[in-house]
Amino acid sequence: ANGAGGGGTGGAGGRSEATSGARDDPETGGEGMATGANPYGGACLFEVLGFFVGLIDGSNLTIAKGPAVREFGLSLLLTALRAGGPTLGRAPPFSSLLEDELCLALIHSAEAEAVPPTAAAGRESAALGLTLQCAAEVLLLLGLRGTAREEALLTRIHLKLLCTPGLPPLRLETALEHLQHLVALTELPHHLYLRFDCNPNREDLLDKLVGSLRAIAAPARPAPAQTAGAAGGAGGAAGGAPPAGWVGGPAYARARDLALEALLDLITAVSSLADRPTMGVPRAGEAVGAGDADAPDTTELLQSTLQRKAHKRAVQAAAADFSAKPSKGLATLARARLLPHDPTPAATAAVLRSMAALDKAALGEFLSLPPDPAAKNPDFHKQLLAEWAAKFDFASYRIDQAMRIFLQSFRLPGEAQKIDRIMEAFAHAFYSANPGPLAHPDAAYVLAFSMIMLNTDLHSTKIAAENKMSLASFYRQNEGINGGTDLPQELLATIYNAIKNDEIRMLGGGEEQTLSAAGWAHLGDSDGGAAAHTSAPKPNRASPGGGAAGGWVMGAVGADAPAEEALLHSAGLAAEMLATVCWAPAMAALGAAARAAAARAESESSGRRKEAKKQLETVHAGYALACRHAAAHRLHAQLDALAAHLAKTSTLLLPPPSAPSPAPDRLAAPPLASAGAAADPPPLSRAPYHARLPARLAAAALCRLVREDGYALRDEGWSY
């Protein structure tokens, strides 16, 4: 256990130090933590968990890895996490182990499964399902605080799997099934929205999750050029067959159904947490949304939350403009009122660091712009680059680790002069934080260039293996660079082996951040470490192994925790989330499912007609569920648009073939896009009404809407 456990980012020594810091904590083992030699207690459990992590950690080279070993390690970890329960999340040594090492190992495990079909050779492994289960358990144990690490965990596991083109159907179905279990945690959407979507420094995780589900449930057909190419130019009049990995193909039918179910589960989770007086007609004299008289007023808190969301939207729009024209970056930020018209380099660096949506390539070009003699401050960009580099804390990192972190914040330009300016700024920032064995910033500058050359040499496919740089050559290349003396060979050997085993990858414009161990540690440093678990929203588990039965309970996350908890349960927040995040994607998915079922209903095969009827019934049950929750939160515009859509689908407003056309306003297309309803209904057959199954089910759904939720309709809905 000692040998294998030291392969993570912390190493065995790091674990011993973390363990010693909490030996007196009664929840972590008492005497067992104080005497690490005992084969029991907290210290023993800590090393055993570390060993389990080592089984799935690809960077741990002390154990020969293989699919079977990784699956075995994941199954052991899942059992341990469920058996340990909330105590693992409360005890600092264990919570640090989970956050510092296990989360990164789970990310790498999930990324190994997100491969195209051509690379997924052999049997379908159970590793993906186990990885997703372990990730859910970790979220339950640690809670959600809106940190950069939590963002990386959710983005690089769940969202990446949903967005990977050509992911094999079984793997996509596995990802969607486990996502449904997460969605069943009723507070998860609210925490994602408040802590990420409304946080200017974080990604819109809930919005991206809903958008990914919509893209699966209602996939856009590939462009004609793509389909023709996939068909080898033999598509002819049919336009070509869609690509094999297209999620709209027959192999992905179950995945589309699961994505639709997940969207409806999200609507239920968002709506069901809110405190509401009734799901039906309000009682006489009862105010809509009235709750406990003693509950904190959430009006101001909700308004400030929505203002932060609006500010984030403005920042994202400015980031898009900045990315399109980096040379006009300062003017763009000034127009958005993010910077004054004559900003200082320090203020500009601070604003750019806070804009997570900036294109990495555009940012690299902007930071490395040359001096402008005609400008008021000719050296503005040189000073800006120095301020940018100074924003990083390199004090606890080796120079190759620091460079990985630095180059993950932007795309390194290809022009030699721009690279030179960037490396100079990096060298001065690193030397200021780590004078150590380096005698001068010039030594860091030369070594930084040497590492880039080494990285290119070792990992270029154009250089034969026998011609790649050896360790001895790396020694010779760096002779005398430290003020006329040599750097310690131990340091150079460590740098050489680190780059050889893990390439320093350069980011592109839309490319995701490459997570090395150093990068993961840097994310933790930017979050302030893992010491604040006691103030995170904690899991409320109904059963030891039943993650889906649990949820998060708000802890002391702010100055007014009761008000924040009340905000989670407020009808205003639920209505905002339903209207702006969930409604339109769900309606689009239901509309796509209805069109597909209607096409099958026209088939001459009785089996396909039965299948179509079942799917149409499912779709209209989804409409009924959405109507119920929308009515409870008085989403009048959404309900009016849905009523118009169902009326149009029912064909009851169409005249019989022999009748004159009705007034144009009676058949005008409803405002579906503005209210987020489904797309246009499926093409209508000219068969008699009683023989058109989609029309009859739409009419029944419309009658159900009026009977059960008509109190929330307004003039436009009633007119249809």
PDB file of C-alpha atoms in Angstrom, residues 182-298:
ATOM      1  CA  LEU A 182     -27.542  12.712 -10.484  1.00  0.00           C
ATOM      2  CA  VAL A 183     -30.496  14.727 -11.759  1.00  0.00           C
ATOM      3  CA  ALA A 184     -32.687  12.904  -9.230  1.00  0.00           C
ATOM      4  CA  LEU A 185     -30.786  14.807  -6.515  1.00  0.00           C
ATOM      5  CA  THR A 186     -33.372  17.561  -6.328  1.00  0.00           C
ATOM      6  CA  GLU A 187     -30.973  20.352  -5.288  1.00  0.00           C
ATOM      7  CA  LEU A 188     -28.314  19.639  -7.902  1.00  0.00           C
ATOM      8  CA  PRO A 189     -29.777  21.857 -10.691  1.00  0.00           C
ATOM      9  CA  HIS A 190     -30.199  24.742  -8.246  1.00  0.00           C
ATOM     10  CA  HIS A 191     -26.619  24.506  -7.004  1.00  0.00           C
ATOM     11  CA  LEU A 192     -25.314  24.292 -10.563  1.00  0.00           C
ATOM     12  CA  TYR A 193     -27.303  27.384 -11.498  1.00  0.00           C
ATOM     13  CA  LEU A 194     -26.407  29.476  -8.452  1.00  0.00           C
ATOM     14  CA  ARG A 195     -22.781  28.439  -8.027  1.00  0.00           C
ATOM     15  CA  PHE A 196     -21.760  28.152 -11.675  1.00  0.00           C
ATOM     16  CA  ASP A 197     -24.236  29.686 -14.126  1.00  0.00           C
ATOM     17  CA  CYS A 198     -24.590  32.858 -12.026  1.00  0.00           C
ATOM     18  CA  ASN A 199     -20.876  33.001 -11.174  1.00  0.00           C
ATOM     19  CA  PRO A 200     -18.927  35.261 -13.589  1.00  0.00           C
ATOM     20  CA  ASN A 201     -15.764  33.194 -13.030  1.00  0.00           C
ATOM     21  CA  ARG A 202     -17.306  29.823 -13.848  1.00  0.00           C
ATOM     22  CA  GLU A 203     -18.801  28.064 -16.857  1.00  0.00           C
ATOM     23  CA  ASP A 204     -22.574  27.799 -17.364  1.00  0.00           C
ATOM     24  CA  LEU A 205     -22.715  24.160 -16.269  1.00  0.00           C
ATOM     25  CA  LEU A 206     -26.493  23.799 -16.017  1.00  0.00           C
ATOM     26  CA  ASP A 207     -27.021  25.570 -19.328  1.00  0.00           C
ATOM     27  CA  LYS A 208     -24.392  23.388 -21.020  1.00  0.00           C
ATOM     28  CA  LEU A 209     -25.827  20.235 -19.468  1.00  0.00           C
ATOM     29  CA  VAL A 210     -29.335  21.045 -20.692  1.00  0.00           C
ATOM     30  CA  GLY A 211     -27.995  22.015 -24.112  1.00  0.00           C
ATOM     31  CA  SER A 212     -26.075  18.743 -24.410  1.00  0.00           C
ATOM     32  CA  LEU A 213     -29.183  16.725 -23.545  1.00  0.00           C
ATOM     33  CA  ARG A 214     -31.195  18.682 -26.113  1.00  0.00           C
ATOM     34  CA  ALA A 215     -28.557  18.026 -28.790  1.00  0.00           C
ATOM     35  CA  ILE A 216     -28.914  14.283 -28.141  1.00  0.00           C
ATOM     36  CA  ALA A 217     -32.706  14.192 -27.831  1.00  0.00           C
ATOM     37  CA  ALA A 218     -33.277  16.475 -30.844  1.00  0.00           C
ATOM     38  CA  PRO A 219     -30.153  16.087 -32.999  1.00  0.00           C
ATOM     39  CA  ALA A 220     -29.608  18.408 -35.933  1.00  0.00           C
ATOM     40  CA  ARG A 221     -29.148  16.573 -39.190  1.00  0.00           C
ATOM     41  CA  PRO A 222     -25.585  16.801 -40.562  1.00  0.00           C
ATOM     42  CA  ALA A 223     -24.927  19.344 -43.289  1.00  0.00           C
ATOM     43  CA  PRO A 224     -25.313  18.071 -46.878  1.00  0.00           C
ATOM     44  CA  ALA A 225     -21.553  18.265 -47.434  1.00  0.00           C
ATOM     45  CA  GLN A 226     -20.995  15.998 -44.454  1.00  0.00           C
ATOM     46  CA  THR A 227     -23.607  13.480 -45.461  1.00  0.00           C
ATOM     47  CA  ALA A 228     -22.399  13.401 -49.042  1.00  0.00           C
ATOM     48  CA  GLY A 229     -18.859  12.882 -47.879  1.00  0.00           C
ATOM     49  CA  ALA A 230     -19.921  10.111 -45.544  1.00  0.00           C
ATOM     50  CA  ALA A 231     -21.689   8.401 -48.399  1.00  0.00           C
ATOM     51  CA  GLY A 232     -18.665   8.668 -50.667  1.00  0.00           C
ATOM     52  CA  GLY A 233     -20.458  10.989 -53.045  1.00  0.00           C
ATOM     53  CA  ALA A 234     -23.083   8.357 -53.873  1.00  0.00           C
ATOM     54  CA  GLY A 235     -25.930  10.044 -52.017  1.00  0.00           C
ATOM     55  CA  GLY A 236     -27.570  11.298 -55.203  1.00  0.00           C
ATOM     56  CA  ALA A 237     -30.983  12.767 -54.779  1.00  0.00           C
ATOM     57  CA  ALA A 238     -31.346  11.383 -51.290  1.00  0.00           C
ATOM     58  CA  GLY A 239     -28.596  13.670 -50.047  1.00  0.00           C
ATOM     59  CA  GLY A 240     -26.322  10.890 -48.818  1.00  0.00           C
ATOM     60  CA  ALA A 241     -26.453   8.727 -45.715  1.00  0.00           C
ATOM     61  CA  PRO A 242     -25.683  10.361 -42.347  1.00  0.00           C
ATOM     62  CA  PRO A 243     -22.348   9.573 -40.673  1.00  0.00           C
ATOM     63  CA  ALA A 244     -22.137   6.324 -38.724  1.00  0.00           C
ATOM     64  CA  GLY A 245     -21.672   8.131 -35.399  1.00  0.00           C
ATOM     65  CA  TRP A 246     -24.571  10.552 -35.879  1.00  0.00           C
ATOM     66  CA  VAL A 247     -26.684  10.532 -32.717  1.00  0.00           C
ATOM     67  CA  GLY A 248     -29.843  10.754 -34.835  1.00  0.00           C
ATOM     68  CA  GLY A 249     -29.237   7.303 -36.314  1.00  0.00           C
ATOM     69  CA  PRO A 250     -31.208   4.190 -35.360  1.00  0.00           C
ATOM     70  CA  ALA A 251     -28.406   2.876 -33.137  1.00  0.00           C
ATOM     71  CA  TYR A 252     -28.872   5.864 -30.822  1.00  0.00           C
ATOM     72  CA  ALA A 253     -32.660   5.589 -30.410  1.00  0.00           C
ATOM     73  CA  ARG A 254     -32.453   4.579 -26.753  1.00  0.00           C
ATOM     74  CA  ALA A 255     -29.916   7.323 -26.049  1.00  0.00           C
ATOM     75  CA  ARG A 256     -32.366   9.900 -27.430  1.00  0.00           C
ATOM     76  CA  ASP A 257     -35.126   8.537 -25.198  1.00  0.00           C
ATOM     77  CA  LEU A 258     -32.837   8.683 -22.155  1.00  0.00           C
ATOM     78  CA  ALA A 259     -31.857  12.270 -22.946  1.00  0.00           C
ATOM     79  CA  LEU A 260     -35.535  13.257 -23.169  1.00  0.00           C
ATOM     80  CA  GLU A 261     -36.241  11.545 -19.847  1.00  0.00           C
ATOM     81  CA  ALA A 262     -33.313  13.384 -18.261  1.00  0.00           C
ATOM     82  CA  LEU A 263     -34.672  16.733 -19.475  1.00  0.00           C
ATOM     83  CA  LEU A 264     -38.082  16.007 -17.985  1.00  0.00           C
ATOM     84  CA  ASP A 265     -36.441  14.843 -14.751  1.00  0.00           C
ATOM     85  CA  LEU A 266     -34.603  18.168 -14.633  1.00  0.00           C
ATOM     86  CA  ILE A 267     -37.876  20.067 -14.945  1.00  0.00           C
ATOM     87  CA  THR A 268     -39.334  17.995 -12.118  1.00  0.00           C
ATOM     88  CA  ALA A 269     -36.253  18.530  -9.923  1.00  0.00           C
ATOM     89  CA  VAL A 270     -36.257  22.290 -10.508  1.00  0.00           C
ATOM     90  CA  SER A 271     -39.963  22.647  -9.826  1.00  0.00           C
ATOM     91  CA  SER A 272     -40.425  20.202  -6.973  1.00  0.00           C
ATOM     92  CA  LEU A 273     -37.910  21.895  -4.646  1.00  0.00           C
ATOM     93  CA  ALA A 274     -39.817  25.190  -4.652  1.00  0.00           C
ATOM     94  CA  ASP A 275     -42.321  25.960  -1.913  1.00  0.00           C
ATOM     95  CA  ARG A 276     -45.679  26.395  -3.631  1.00  0.00           C
ATOM     96  CA  PRO A 277     -49.211  26.608  -2.251  1.00  0.00           C
ATOM     97  CA  THR A 278     -50.792  24.247  -4.744  1.00  0.00           C
ATOM     98  CA  MET A 279     -50.231  22.469  -8.037  1.00  0.00           C
ATOM     99  CA  GLY A 280     -53.764  23.298  -9.106  1.00  0.00           C
ATOM    100  CA  VAL A 281     -56.094  26.304  -9.016  1.00  0.00           C
ATOM    101  CA  PRO A 282     -55.125  28.744  -6.209  1.00  0.00           C
ATOM    102  CA  ARG A 283     -57.548  28.854  -3.319  1.00  0.00           C
ATOM    103  CA  ALA A 284     -59.595  32.008  -2.807  1.00  0.00           C
ATOM    104  CA  GLY A 285     -57.586  34.781  -1.182  1.00  0.00           C
ATOM    105  CA  GLU A 286     -54.318  32.872  -1.476  1.00  0.00           C
ATOM    106  CA  ALA A 287     -51.317  34.663  -2.952  1.00  0.00           C
ATOM    107  CA  VAL A 288     -49.402  32.835  -5.640  1.00  0.00           C
ATOM    108  CA  GLY A 289     -46.147  31.510  -4.186  1.00  0.00           C
ATOM    109  CA  ALA A 290     -47.165  32.237  -0.598  1.00  0.00           C
ATOM    110  CA  GLY A 291     -45.172  30.257   1.903  1.00  0.00           C
ATOM    111  CA  ASP A 292     -44.166  30.306   5.539  1.00  0.00           C
ATOM    112  CA  ALA A 293     -44.595  33.770   7.025  1.00  0.00           C
ATOM    113  CA  ASP A 294     -41.389  33.339   9.027  1.00  0.00           C
ATOM    114  CA  ALA A 295     -39.294  32.403   5.958  1.00  0.00           C
ATOM    115  CA  PRO A 296     -36.629  34.949   4.927  1.00  0.00           C
ATOM    116  CA  ASP A 297     -37.550  37.315   2.114  1.00  0.00           C
ATOM    117  CA  THR A 298     -35.628  36.170  -0.945  1.00  0.00           C
TER     118      THR A 298
END
